[in-house]
Amino acid sequence: MSGIYIHIPFCAGRCIYCGFYSTVVPNKRQSGRKEKTTTDSIIDRYTLALCKELEMRKNYIFCNPNIKDNKEKIQTIYLGGGTPSLLSQENLTEIFKRIDNTFAEYVDDYKSMEITLECNPDDVTDEFANHLKRFPINRISMGVQSFSEDRLRFLKRRHNAEDIKPAIERLRKCGINNISTDLMFGFPNQTLDEWREDIDKVIKLDVEHISAYSLMYENGTPLYRMWEQGKVKEINEELYRKMYEELINQLEKAGFEQYEISNFAKCVGGADISPYRSRHNSSYWHDTPYLGIGASAHSYNGTSRQWNVSNLLKYIEGIESDVLNYKGEVIDEGTHYNDLITTELRTVEGIDISHLKPKYRKYVLKVAQPLIRNQLLKLENNHLHLTREGIFVSDSVMGELIFV
């Protein structure tokens, strides 16, 4: 088993681009309130539900007879959201205590694992950083998004650009030596020079990992409605390409390895492969089973997928009644092949076609030939992977390889 994902669906504010399931709650830490509130009660109930689901779902991975390596040790734990940094010390203590009790035989040593907590820069106070020392968290994923105050306000982010550097410094002081930052580009009216400035500033933070994404207009988000109403306009394709090329070029010069379409990890000692690749996210791209806990969380065990209900109260009330509210599907051979195309092909290694069943190996080699001739794909050592040119049109390349 690669890891456990725990979804924390609480945010102190709603960003206009976010398509993940979350619900808005007041930020008690910033308000300075000490007494228990209704918000605390719902977060506490949710935490207990998470802990109970960990026990209820253990057999999805570890006792599944269809999984060869179901005795494999847990390698990663990832607390995502939402905003996991809104959890209290008590909440985090309950979660890690339950992991200890439920998965003791599958956890050898937390120090050898990758344990990530997502957070916002403004949550990283001195008190918060000191609290982290109590837990085995050794990696932080921070939602920086931009160094422009105007663009942060546009996104409805609750931090300011001036919060970012002090947050990094506080995390370093408390012993976090693996920090990832999220960065966005492609804002309405953003110029290439403005984007270069953001890249330069994130490099100067001297973090170990950078995830960079173009601004997405997802159906159902406030940003999408603004686009529908003509209030904002997407950047054109030519500018997007220039921004993406600038990102790749600048991060390569700064010693980062692009190991996935949107992810860059710092190399050490001249090595080609970085030790700071996200091990947890890599499991999603490399067909590794994982357990998803919490409202709207997804799980995959190699033969099926499950996803929990995207409703906070339905999730909590179900767990409290010993009922798992989820849907699922068994993955047939064709679906599994198509999943590999849309995940593994995103990585620098690409797809190992020797692992494909003969039917699909023959198929992908046939449909890939025109893409190889056009230098969008390359076949090396039984691995089919995107070229630099292919990365820019990766969606259309994957579409050509899909089995129908």
mmCIF file of C-alpha atoms in Angstrom:
data_model
loop_
_atom_site.group_PDB
_atom_site.id
_atom_site.type_symbol
_atom_site.label_atom_id
_atom_site.label_comp_id
_atom_site.label_asym_id
_atom_site.label_seq_id
_atom_site.Cartn_x
_atom_site.Cartn_y
_atom_site.Cartn_z
ATOM 1 C CA MET A 1 0.000 0.000 0.000
ATOM 2 C CA SER A 2 1.350 3.408 -0.859
ATOM 3 C CA GLY A 3 -0.535 5.615 1.522
ATOM 4 C CA ILE A 4 -3.510 7.129 3.238
ATOM 5 C CA TYR A 5 -5.207 10.314 2.093
ATOM 6 C CA ILE A 6 -7.324 12.158 4.689
ATOM 7 C CA HIS A 7 -9.647 14.870 3.408
ATOM 8 C CA ILE A 8 -10.273 17.868 5.668
ATOM 9 C CA PRO A 9 -13.166 19.778 4.016
ATOM 10 C CA PHE A 10 -12.994 22.968 6.092
ATOM 11 C CA CYS A 11 -11.933 26.392 4.830
ATOM 12 C CA ALA A 12 -12.073 29.831 6.418
ATOM 13 C CA GLY A 13 -12.978 31.246 3.002
ATOM 14 C CA ARG A 14 -13.875 29.955 -0.444
ATOM 15 C CA CYS A 15 -11.410 30.582 -3.303
ATOM 16 C CA ILE A 16 -13.145 31.374 -6.578
ATOM 17 C CA TYR A 17 -11.337 28.670 -8.585
ATOM 18 C CA CYS A 18 -11.624 25.719 -6.189
ATOM 19 C CA GLY A 19 -13.544 22.673 -7.356
ATOM 20 C CA PHE A 20 -12.705 20.463 -4.350
ATOM 21 C CA TYR A 21 -15.394 19.630 -1.836
ATOM 22 C CA SER A 22 -15.215 21.945 1.174
ATOM 23 C CA THR A 23 -17.362 23.955 3.551
ATOM 24 C CA VAL A 24 -16.647 27.385 5.046
ATOM 25 C CA VAL A 25 -16.088 27.693 8.798
ATOM 26 C CA PRO A 26 -14.745 30.607 10.896
ATOM 27 C CA ASN A 27 -11.013 30.608 11.578
ATOM 28 C CA LYS A 28 -10.922 30.366 15.360
ATOM 29 C CA ARG A 29 -7.133 30.641 15.484
ATOM 30 C CA GLN A 30 -7.175 34.070 13.826
ATOM 31 C CA SER A 31 -10.168 35.334 15.788
ATOM 32 C CA GLY A 32 -8.343 34.591 19.043
ATOM 33 C CA ARG A 33 -11.358 32.838 20.582
ATOM 34 C CA LYS A 34 -10.603 30.131 23.132
ATOM 35 C CA GLU A 35 -14.040 28.836 24.079
ATOM 36 C CA LYS A 36 -15.691 25.938 22.267
ATOM 37 C CA THR A 37 -17.984 26.947 19.390
ATOM 38 C CA THR A 38 -20.446 25.239 17.055
ATOM 39 C CA THR A 39 -17.615 25.134 14.505
ATOM 40 C CA ASP A 40 -15.385 23.277 16.965
ATOM 41 C CA SER A 41 -18.151 20.759 17.577
ATOM 42 C CA ILE A 42 -18.613 19.923 13.888
ATOM 43 C CA ILE A 43 -14.840 19.666 13.332
ATOM 44 C CA ASP A 44 -14.533 17.446 16.415
ATOM 45 C CA ARG A 45 -17.403 15.227 15.206
ATOM 46 C CA TYR A 46 -15.796 15.015 11.788
ATOM 47 C CA THR A 47 -12.442 14.077 13.334
ATOM 48 C CA LEU A 48 -14.053 11.236 15.279
ATOM 49 C CA ALA A 49 -15.795 10.090 12.077
ATOM 50 C CA LEU A 50 -12.436 10.061 10.259
ATOM 51 C CA CYS A 51 -10.939 7.956 13.030
ATOM 52 C CA LYS A 52 -13.809 5.499 12.909
ATOM 53 C CA GLU A 53 -13.649 5.239 9.123
ATOM 54 C CA LEU A 54 -9.944 4.392 9.344
ATOM 55 C CA GLU A 55 -10.943 1.273 11.281
ATOM 56 C CA MET A 56 -13.948 0.466 9.081
ATOM 57 C CA ARG A 57 -11.986 0.759 5.820
ATOM 58 C CA LYS A 58 -8.801 -1.089 6.796
ATOM 59 C CA ASN A 59 -9.852 -4.234 4.951
ATOM 60 C CA TYR A 60 -10.357 -2.368 1.667
ATOM 61 C CA ILE A 61 -6.608 -2.539 1.152
ATOM 62 C CA PHE A 62 -4.993 -4.891 3.608
ATOM 63 C CA CYS A 63 -7.331 -7.873 3.479
ATOM 64 C CA ASN A 64 -8.164 -7.715 -0.218
ATOM 65 C CA PRO A 65 -7.195 -11.086 -1.768
ATOM 66 C CA ASN A 66 -6.873 -9.495 -5.214
ATOM 67 C CA ILE A 67 -3.901 -7.368 -4.139
ATOM 68 C CA LYS A 68 -0.541 -9.112 -4.212
ATOM 69 C CA ASP A 69 1.203 -6.653 -1.924
ATOM 70 C CA ASN A 70 -1.505 -6.069 0.661
ATOM 71 C CA LYS A 71 1.054 -6.661 3.401
ATOM 72 C CA GLU A 72 3.179 -3.787 2.151
ATOM 73 C CA LYS A 73 3.961 -1.088 4.699
ATOM 74 C CA ILE A 74 2.306 2.324 4.597
ATOM 75 C CA GLN A 75 4.666 4.739 2.873
ATOM 76 C CA THR A 76 2.785 8.047 2.947
ATOM 77 C CA ILE A 77 0.090 9.933 4.828
ATOM 78 C CA TYR A 78 -1.401 13.047 3.260
ATOM 79 C CA LEU A 79 -3.795 15.464 4.977
ATOM 80 C CA GLY A 80 -5.391 17.551 2.240
ATOM 81 C CA GLY A 81 -8.427 19.717 1.810
ATOM 82 C CA GLY A 82 -9.902 22.121 2.281
ATOM 83 C CA THR A 83 -7.514 23.531 4.824
ATOM 84 C CA PRO A 84 -6.051 20.919 7.213
ATOM 85 C CA SER A 85 -4.108 23.651 9.020
ATOM 86 C CA LEU A 86 -7.439 24.665 10.605
ATOM 87 C CA LEU A 87 -7.390 21.478 12.695
ATOM 88 C CA SER A 88 -6.563 21.807 16.371
ATOM 89 C CA GLN A 89 -3.777 19.976 18.174
ATOM 90 C CA GLU A 90 -6.424 17.736 19.694
ATOM 91 C CA ASN A 91 -7.855 16.866 16.278
ATOM 92 C CA LEU A 92 -4.428 15.953 14.877
ATOM 93 C CA THR A 93 -3.606 13.968 18.004
ATOM 94 C CA GLU A 94 -6.777 11.893 17.596
ATOM 95 C CA ILE A 95 -6.046 11.186 13.930
ATOM 96 C CA PHE A 96 -2.445 10.056 14.430
ATOM 97 C CA LYS A 97 -3.360 8.056 17.506
ATOM 98 C CA ARG A 98 -5.987 6.163 15.501
ATOM 99 C CA ILE A 99 -3.543 5.526 12.664
ATOM 100 C CA ASP A 100 -1.093 4.135 15.238
ATOM 101 C CA ASN A 101 -3.696 1.828 16.741
ATOM 102 C CA THR A 102 -5.324 0.681 13.490
ATOM 103 C CA PHE A 103 -2.280 0.266 11.250
ATOM 104 C CA ALA A 104 0.451 -0.549 13.776
ATOM 105 C CA GLU A 105 1.569 -3.649 11.864
ATOM 106 C CA TYR A 106 1.880 -1.618 8.645
ATOM 107 C CA VAL A 107 3.846 1.317 10.076
ATOM 108 C CA ASP A 108 7.503 0.635 10.821
ATOM 109 C CA ASP A 109 8.919 4.084 11.335
ATOM 110 C CA TYR A 110 7.332 7.477 10.721
ATOM 111 C CA LYS A 111 10.772 8.906 9.928
ATOM 112 C CA SER A 112 11.016 6.786 6.785
ATOM 113 C CA MET A 113 7.573 7.876 5.616
ATOM 114 C CA GLU A 114 6.404 11.003 3.821
ATOM 115 C CA ILE A 115 3.741 12.702 5.966
ATOM 116 C CA THR A 116 2.267 15.827 4.386
ATOM 117 C CA LEU A 117 -0.004 18.535 5.735
ATOM 118 C CA GLU A 118 -1.521 21.158 3.446
ATOM 119 C CA CYS A 119 -1.651 24.658 4.901
ATOM 120 C CA ASN A 120 -2.195 28.325 4.138
ATOM 121 C CA PRO A 121 0.644 30.803 4.766
ATOM 122 C CA ASP A 122 -1.424 32.880 7.222
ATOM 123 C CA ASP A 123 -2.072 29.816 9.400
ATOM 124 C CA VAL A 124 1.642 29.316 10.024
ATOM 125 C CA THR A 125 2.033 31.351 13.189
ATOM 126 C CA ASP A 126 4.815 30.727 15.723
ATOM 127 C CA GLU A 127 2.299 28.804 17.819
ATOM 128 C CA PHE A 128 1.221 26.660 14.874
ATOM 129 C CA ALA A 129 4.821 25.887 13.895
ATOM 130 C CA ASN A 130 5.677 24.881 17.460
ATOM 131 C CA HIS A 131 2.645 22.593 17.584
ATOM 132 C CA LEU A 132 3.906 20.743 14.499
ATOM 133 C CA LYS A 133 6.811 19.407 16.560
ATOM 134 C CA ARG A 134 4.365 17.164 18.415
ATOM 135 C CA PHE A 135 3.453 15.256 15.271
ATOM 136 C CA PRO A 136 5.346 13.124 12.730
ATOM 137 C CA ILE A 137 4.524 15.604 9.931
ATOM 138 C CA ASN A 138 7.693 16.060 7.864
ATOM 139 C CA ARG A 139 6.388 17.716 4.697
ATOM 140 C CA ILE A 140 4.273 20.834 4.183
ATOM 141 C CA SER A 141 2.356 21.709 1.026
ATOM 142 C CA MET A 142 1.600 25.435 1.089
ATOM 143 C CA GLY A 143 -0.922 27.223 -1.105
ATOM 144 C CA VAL A 144 1.068 30.287 -2.171
ATOM 145 C CA GLN A 145 -0.646 30.692 -5.598
ATOM 146 C CA SER A 146 0.758 34.181 -6.312
ATOM 147 C CA PHE A 147 3.015 36.923 -4.929
ATOM 148 C CA SER A 148 0.709 39.646 -6.257
ATOM 149 C CA GLU A 149 -1.670 41.222 -3.750
ATOM 150 C CA ASP A 150 -4.107 42.019 -6.549
ATOM 151 C CA ARG A 151 -4.202 38.458 -7.810
ATOM 152 C CA LEU A 152 -4.525 37.029 -4.284
ATOM 153 C CA ARG A 153 -7.531 39.296 -3.698
ATOM 154 C CA PHE A 154 -8.966 38.252 -7.060
ATOM 155 C CA LEU A 155 -8.732 34.591 -6.029
ATOM 156 C CA LYS A 156 -10.298 35.385 -2.611
ATOM 157 C CA ARG A 157 -7.232 34.006 -0.885
ATOM 158 C CA ARG A 158 -7.083 35.016 2.768
ATOM 159 C CA HIS A 159 -3.317 35.438 2.998
ATOM 160 C CA ASN A 160 -1.201 38.346 1.836
ATOM 161 C CA ALA A 161 1.999 38.092 -0.173
ATOM 162 C CA GLU A 162 3.943 39.316 2.859
ATOM 163 C CA ASP A 163 2.788 36.252 4.850
ATOM 164 C CA ILE A 164 4.621 33.781 2.590
ATOM 165 C CA LYS A 165 8.309 34.210 3.464
ATOM 166 C CA PRO A 166 7.778 34.370 7.270
ATOM 167 C CA ALA A 167 5.688 31.198 7.064
ATOM 168 C CA ILE A 168 8.545 29.373 5.333
ATOM 169 C CA GLU A 169 11.001 30.635 7.948
ATOM 170 C CA ARG A 170 8.809 29.461 10.838
ATOM 171 C CA LEU A 171 8.484 26.004 9.282
ATOM 172 C CA ARG A 172 12.268 25.756 8.892
ATOM 173 C CA LYS A 173 12.767 26.688 12.539
ATOM 174 C CA CYS A 174 10.479 23.877 13.679
ATOM 175 C CA GLY A 175 12.389 21.318 11.598
ATOM 176 C CA ILE A 176 10.357 20.991 8.387
ATOM 177 C CA ASN A 177 12.943 20.326 5.675
ATOM 178 C CA ASN A 178 10.586 19.398 2.852
ATOM 179 C CA ILE A 179 8.306 22.229 1.737
ATOM 180 C CA SER A 180 6.206 22.350 -1.415
ATOM 181 C CA THR A 181 4.521 25.493 -2.732
ATOM 182 C CA ASP A 182 1.598 25.763 -5.143
ATOM 183 C CA LEU A 183 1.852 28.472 -7.781
ATOM 184 C CA MET A 184 -0.687 29.605 -10.410
ATOM 185 C CA PHE A 185 -0.330 31.344 -13.740
ATOM 186 C CA GLY A 186 -2.621 32.435 -16.531
ATOM 187 C CA PHE A 187 -4.607 35.042 -14.633
ATOM 188 C CA PRO A 188 -6.788 37.422 -16.661
ATOM 189 C CA ASN A 189 -4.570 40.265 -17.918
ATOM 190 C CA GLN A 190 -1.420 38.731 -16.409
ATOM 191 C CA THR A 191 1.707 39.543 -18.399
ATOM 192 C CA LEU A 192 4.719 37.344 -19.070
ATOM 193 C CA ASP A 193 6.907 39.734 -17.068
ATOM 194 C CA GLU A 194 4.585 39.448 -14.060
ATOM 195 C CA TRP A 195 4.772 35.673 -14.276
ATOM 196 C CA ARG A 196 8.585 35.813 -14.479
ATOM 197 C CA GLU A 197 8.530 37.840 -11.263
ATOM 198 C CA ASP A 198 6.438 35.176 -9.497
ATOM 199 C CA ILE A 199 8.790 32.413 -10.662
ATOM 200 C CA ASP A 200 11.798 34.388 -9.437
ATOM 201 C CA LYS A 201 10.202 34.925 -6.021
ATOM 202 C CA VAL A 202 9.277 31.284 -5.535
ATOM 203 C CA ILE A 203 12.817 30.196 -6.451
ATOM 204 C CA LYS A 204 14.202 32.602 -3.855
ATOM 205 C CA LEU A 205 12.098 30.906 -1.168
ATOM 206 C CA ASP A 206 14.494 27.951 -1.586
ATOM 207 C CA VAL A 207 11.774 25.322 -1.193
ATOM 208 C CA GLU A 208 12.211 21.685 -2.182
ATOM 209 C CA HIS A 209 9.161 21.289 -4.413
ATOM 210 C CA ILE A 210 6.951 23.449 -6.629
ATOM 211 C CA SER A 211 3.575 22.560 -8.106
ATOM 212 C CA ALA A 212 2.593 25.035 -10.829
ATOM 213 C CA TYR A 213 -0.804 25.112 -12.506
ATOM 214 C CA SER A 214 -2.582 27.301 -14.991
ATOM 215 C CA LEU A 215 -5.741 28.908 -13.626
ATOM 216 C CA MET A 216 -8.608 26.503 -14.362
ATOM 217 C CA TYR A 217 -12.193 27.535 -15.065
ATOM 218 C CA GLU A 218 -14.006 24.560 -13.553
ATOM 219 C CA ASN A 219 -17.741 24.233 -14.030
ATOM 220 C CA GLY A 220 -19.603 25.039 -10.810
ATOM 221 C CA THR A 221 -16.997 27.423 -9.396
ATOM 222 C CA PRO A 222 -17.481 31.186 -8.955
ATOM 223 C CA LEU A 223 -14.648 31.740 -11.438
ATOM 224 C CA TYR A 224 -16.502 29.725 -14.079
ATOM 225 C CA ARG A 225 -19.646 31.814 -13.542
ATOM 226 C CA MET A 226 -17.576 34.990 -13.913
ATOM 227 C CA TRP A 227 -16.233 33.616 -17.202
ATOM 228 C CA GLU A 228 -19.751 32.737 -18.403
ATOM 229 C CA GLN A 229 -20.896 36.272 -17.624
ATOM 230 C CA GLY A 230 -17.978 37.781 -19.525
ATOM 231 C CA LYS A 231 -16.439 39.342 -16.415
ATOM 232 C CA VAL A 232 -13.099 37.593 -16.950
ATOM 233 C CA LYS A 233 -11.291 36.263 -19.981
ATOM 234 C CA GLU A 234 -8.863 33.365 -20.309
ATOM 235 C CA ILE A 235 -5.385 34.070 -21.603
ATOM 236 C CA ASN A 236 -4.737 33.044 -25.183
ATOM 237 C CA GLU A 237 -2.967 29.825 -26.079
ATOM 238 C CA GLU A 238 0.216 31.540 -27.265
ATOM 239 C CA LEU A 239 0.689 33.382 -23.958
ATOM 240 C CA TYR A 240 -0.090 30.219 -21.986
ATOM 241 C CA ARG A 241 2.628 28.374 -23.875
ATOM 242 C CA LYS A 242 5.175 31.141 -23.295
ATOM 243 C CA MET A 243 4.364 31.161 -19.573
ATOM 244 C CA TYR A 244 4.694 27.393 -19.317
ATOM 245 C CA GLU A 245 7.971 27.412 -21.245
ATOM 246 C CA GLU A 246 9.284 30.154 -18.962
ATOM 247 C CA LEU A 247 8.339 28.056 -15.937
ATOM 248 C CA ILE A 248 10.131 24.965 -17.229
ATOM 249 C CA ASN A 249 13.234 26.872 -18.312
ATOM 250 C CA GLN A 250 13.637 28.903 -15.118
ATOM 251 C CA LEU A 251 13.076 25.980 -12.764
ATOM 252 C CA GLU A 252 15.486 23.808 -14.741
ATOM 253 C CA LYS A 253 18.148 26.514 -14.396
ATOM 254 C CA ALA A 254 17.428 26.644 -10.662
ATOM 255 C CA GLY A 255 18.123 22.912 -10.312
ATOM 256 C CA PHE A 256 14.594 21.496 -10.351
ATOM 257 C CA GLU A 257 13.588 18.279 -12.062
ATOM 258 C CA GLN A 258 10.255 18.291 -13.908
ATOM 259 C CA TYR A 259 9.064 14.802 -12.980
ATOM 260 C CA GLU A 260 5.390 15.348 -13.882
ATOM 261 C CA ILE A 261 3.564 17.827 -16.098
ATOM 262 C CA SER A 262 2.880 20.294 -13.264
ATOM 263 C CA ASN A 263 5.390 19.212 -10.618
ATOM 264 C CA PHE A 264 9.030 20.117 -10.054
ATOM 265 C CA ALA A 265 11.386 18.799 -7.371
ATOM 266 C CA LYS A 266 14.792 20.130 -6.376
ATOM 267 C CA CYS A 267 17.738 17.910 -7.299
ATOM 268 C CA VAL A 268 20.551 17.324 -4.818
ATOM 269 C CA GLY A 269 24.248 16.843 -5.482
ATOM 270 C CA GLY A 270 23.889 16.859 -9.252
ATOM 271 C CA ALA A 271 21.575 13.831 -9.279
ATOM 272 C CA ASP A 272 19.056 13.563 -12.114
ATOM 273 C CA ILE A 273 16.314 12.203 -9.849
ATOM 274 C CA SER A 274 15.218 14.363 -6.940
ATOM 275 C CA PRO A 275 14.610 12.908 -3.460
ATOM 276 C CA TYR A 276 11.882 15.527 -3.060
ATOM 277 C CA ARG A 277 9.404 14.123 -5.556
ATOM 278 C CA SER A 278 5.980 13.900 -3.905
ATOM 279 C CA ARG A 279 5.820 10.227 -3.013
ATOM 280 C CA HIS A 280 2.121 10.390 -2.215
ATOM 281 C CA ASN A 281 1.018 12.057 -5.444
ATOM 282 C CA SER A 282 3.325 9.771 -7.400
ATOM 283 C CA SER A 283 1.259 6.825 -6.197
ATOM 284 C CA TYR A 284 -1.739 8.278 -8.068
ATOM 285 C CA TRP A 285 0.289 8.469 -11.265
ATOM 286 C CA HIS A 286 1.910 5.041 -10.942
ATOM 287 C CA ASP A 287 -1.084 2.774 -10.354
ATOM 288 C CA THR A 288 -0.427 2.227 -6.645
ATOM 289 C CA PRO A 289 -3.324 1.456 -4.254
ATOM 290 C CA TYR A 290 -4.254 4.090 -1.683
ATOM 291 C CA LEU A 291 -6.922 4.586 0.963
ATOM 292 C CA GLY A 292 -8.994 7.790 0.955
ATOM 293 C CA ILE A 293 -10.658 8.804 4.216
ATOM 294 C CA GLY A 294 -13.264 11.551 4.720
ATOM 295 C CA ALA A 295 -16.104 13.240 2.882
ATOM 296 C CA SER A 296 -15.621 13.034 -0.926
ATOM 297 C CA ALA A 297 -12.328 11.103 -0.545
ATOM 298 C CA HIS A 298 -11.461 8.533 -3.219
ATOM 299 C CA SER A 299 -9.801 5.142 -2.738
ATOM 300 C CA TYR A 300 -8.202 2.706 -5.175
ATOM 301 C CA ASN A 301 -7.128 -0.853 -4.445
ATOM 302 C CA GLY A 302 -5.949 -2.012 -7.850
ATOM 303 C CA THR A 303 -9.221 -3.647 -8.869
ATOM 304 C CA SER A 304 -11.874 -1.104 -7.848
ATOM 305 C CA ARG A 305 -12.460 2.527 -6.954
ATOM 306 C CA GLN A 306 -14.623 3.981 -4.198
ATOM 307 C CA TRP A 307 -15.584 7.559 -3.391
ATOM 308 C CA ASN A 308 -17.301 8.829 -0.272
ATOM 309 C CA VAL A 309 -20.380 11.044 -0.287
ATOM 310 C CA SER A 310 -19.607 14.733 -0.874
ATOM 311 C CA ASN A 311 -21.757 15.930 1.989
ATOM 312 C CA LEU A 312 -20.360 16.670 5.425
ATOM 313 C CA LEU A 313 -23.391 15.775 7.547
ATOM 314 C CA LYS A 314 -24.329 12.699 5.495
ATOM 315 C CA TYR A 315 -20.767 11.479 5.857
ATOM 316 C CA ILE A 316 -20.629 12.087 9.625
ATOM 317 C CA GLU A 317 -24.102 10.725 10.389
ATOM 318 C CA GLY A 318 -23.439 7.639 8.282
ATOM 319 C CA ILE A 319 -20.194 6.825 10.072
ATOM 320 C CA GLU A 320 -21.806 7.444 13.457
ATOM 321 C CA SER A 321 -24.454 4.866 12.465
ATOM 322 C CA ASP A 322 -21.790 2.393 11.251
ATOM 323 C CA VAL A 323 -22.708 3.074 7.618
ATOM 324 C CA LEU A 324 -20.238 4.009 4.892
ATOM 325 C CA ASN A 325 -21.949 6.339 2.406
ATOM 326 C CA TYR A 326 -19.997 5.754 -0.782
ATOM 327 C CA LYS A 327 -20.231 4.694 -4.394
ATOM 328 C CA GLY A 328 -17.812 2.497 -6.275
ATOM 329 C CA GLU A 329 -16.952 0.679 -9.447
ATOM 330 C CA VAL A 330 -14.996 -2.389 -10.480
ATOM 331 C CA ILE A 331 -12.281 -1.477 -12.955
ATOM 332 C CA ASP A 332 -12.238 -3.581 -16.109
ATOM 333 C CA GLU A 333 -9.157 -4.032 -18.307
ATOM 334 C CA GLY A 334 -10.062 -1.271 -20.760
ATOM 335 C CA THR A 335 -10.734 1.254 -17.988
ATOM 336 C CA HIS A 336 -7.466 0.322 -16.303
ATOM 337 C CA TYR A 337 -5.532 0.891 -19.529
ATOM 338 C CA ASN A 338 -7.217 4.270 -20.078
ATOM 339 C CA ASP A 339 -6.455 5.261 -16.483
ATOM 340 C CA LEU A 340 -2.766 4.551 -17.105
ATOM 341 C CA ILE A 341 -2.846 6.751 -20.204
ATOM 342 C CA THR A 342 -4.238 9.728 -18.271
ATOM 343 C CA THR A 343 -2.033 9.307 -15.212
ATOM 344 C CA GLU A 344 1.270 7.529 -15.886
ATOM 345 C CA LEU A 345 1.823 9.339 -19.154
ATOM 346 C CA ARG A 346 1.931 12.585 -17.139
ATOM 347 C CA THR A 347 5.225 11.513 -15.581
ATOM 348 C CA VAL A 348 8.753 11.841 -16.898
ATOM 349 C CA GLU A 349 9.109 8.039 -17.002
ATOM 350 C CA GLY A 350 5.861 7.577 -18.922
ATOM 351 C CA ILE A 351 4.203 4.185 -19.376
ATOM 352 C CA ASP A 352 6.125 0.930 -19.185
ATOM 353 C CA ILE A 353 4.438 -0.862 -22.074
ATOM 354 C CA SER A 354 6.003 -4.207 -21.063
ATOM 355 C CA HIS A 355 3.540 -4.181 -18.136
ATOM 356 C CA LEU A 356 0.533 -3.880 -20.454
ATOM 357 C CA LYS A 357 -1.438 -6.920 -21.525
ATOM 358 C CA PRO A 358 -0.642 -7.937 -25.146
ATOM 359 C CA LYS A 359 -3.935 -6.563 -26.480
ATOM 360 C CA TYR A 360 -3.279 -3.076 -25.132
ATOM 361 C CA ARG A 361 0.449 -3.124 -25.839
ATOM 362 C CA LYS A 362 -0.284 -3.850 -29.495
ATOM 363 C CA TYR A 363 -2.971 -1.158 -29.562
ATOM 364 C CA VAL A 364 -0.890 1.628 -27.987
ATOM 365 C CA LEU A 365 2.127 0.909 -30.194
ATOM 366 C CA LYS A 366 -0.095 1.196 -33.266
ATOM 367 C CA VAL A 367 -1.876 4.433 -32.367
ATOM 368 C CA ALA A 368 1.326 5.992 -30.995
ATOM 369 C CA GLN A 369 3.237 5.763 -34.291
ATOM 370 C CA PRO A 370 1.944 9.042 -35.821
ATOM 371 C CA LEU A 371 2.610 10.810 -32.511
ATOM 372 C CA ILE A 372 6.154 9.422 -32.417
ATOM 373 C CA ARG A 373 6.750 10.553 -36.015
ATOM 374 C CA ASN A 374 5.500 14.043 -35.072
ATOM 375 C CA GLN A 375 7.902 14.023 -32.089
ATOM 376 C CA LEU A 376 5.131 14.313 -29.506
ATOM 377 C CA LEU A 377 5.929 10.902 -28.010
ATOM 378 C CA LYS A 378 9.129 8.926 -27.607
ATOM 379 C CA LEU A 379 9.612 5.194 -27.072
ATOM 380 C CA GLU A 380 12.742 4.347 -25.075
ATOM 381 C CA ASN A 381 13.562 1.184 -23.118
ATOM 382 C CA ASN A 382 9.952 -0.015 -23.347
ATOM 383 C CA HIS A 383 8.724 3.290 -21.897
ATOM 384 C CA LEU A 384 6.408 5.511 -23.890
ATOM 385 C CA HIS A 385 6.657 9.117 -22.694
ATOM 386 C CA LEU A 386 5.838 12.650 -23.749
ATOM 387 C CA THR A 387 8.495 14.768 -25.417
ATOM 388 C CA ARG A 388 8.981 18.418 -24.448
ATOM 389 C CA GLU A 389 6.764 19.327 -27.401
ATOM 390 C CA GLY A 390 4.218 16.685 -26.431
ATOM 391 C CA ILE A 391 3.800 18.123 -22.944
ATOM 392 C CA PHE A 392 2.246 21.267 -24.421
ATOM 393 C CA VAL A 393 -0.501 19.230 -26.109
ATOM 394 C CA SER A 394 -0.672 16.410 -23.570
ATOM 395 C CA ASP A 395 -4.475 16.320 -23.420
ATOM 396 C CA SER A 396 -4.810 15.728 -27.151
ATOM 397 C CA VAL A 397 -1.970 13.161 -27.124
ATOM 398 C CA MET A 398 -3.707 11.201 -24.338
ATOM 399 C CA GLY A 399 -6.962 11.435 -26.228
ATOM 400 C CA GLU A 400 -5.352 9.751 -29.245
ATOM 401 C CA LEU A 401 -4.123 6.845 -27.079
ATOM 402 C CA ILE A 402 -7.405 6.167 -25.277
ATOM 403 C CA PHE A 403 -8.898 2.737 -26.019
ATOM 404 C CA VAL A 404 -12.433 2.974 -27.382
#
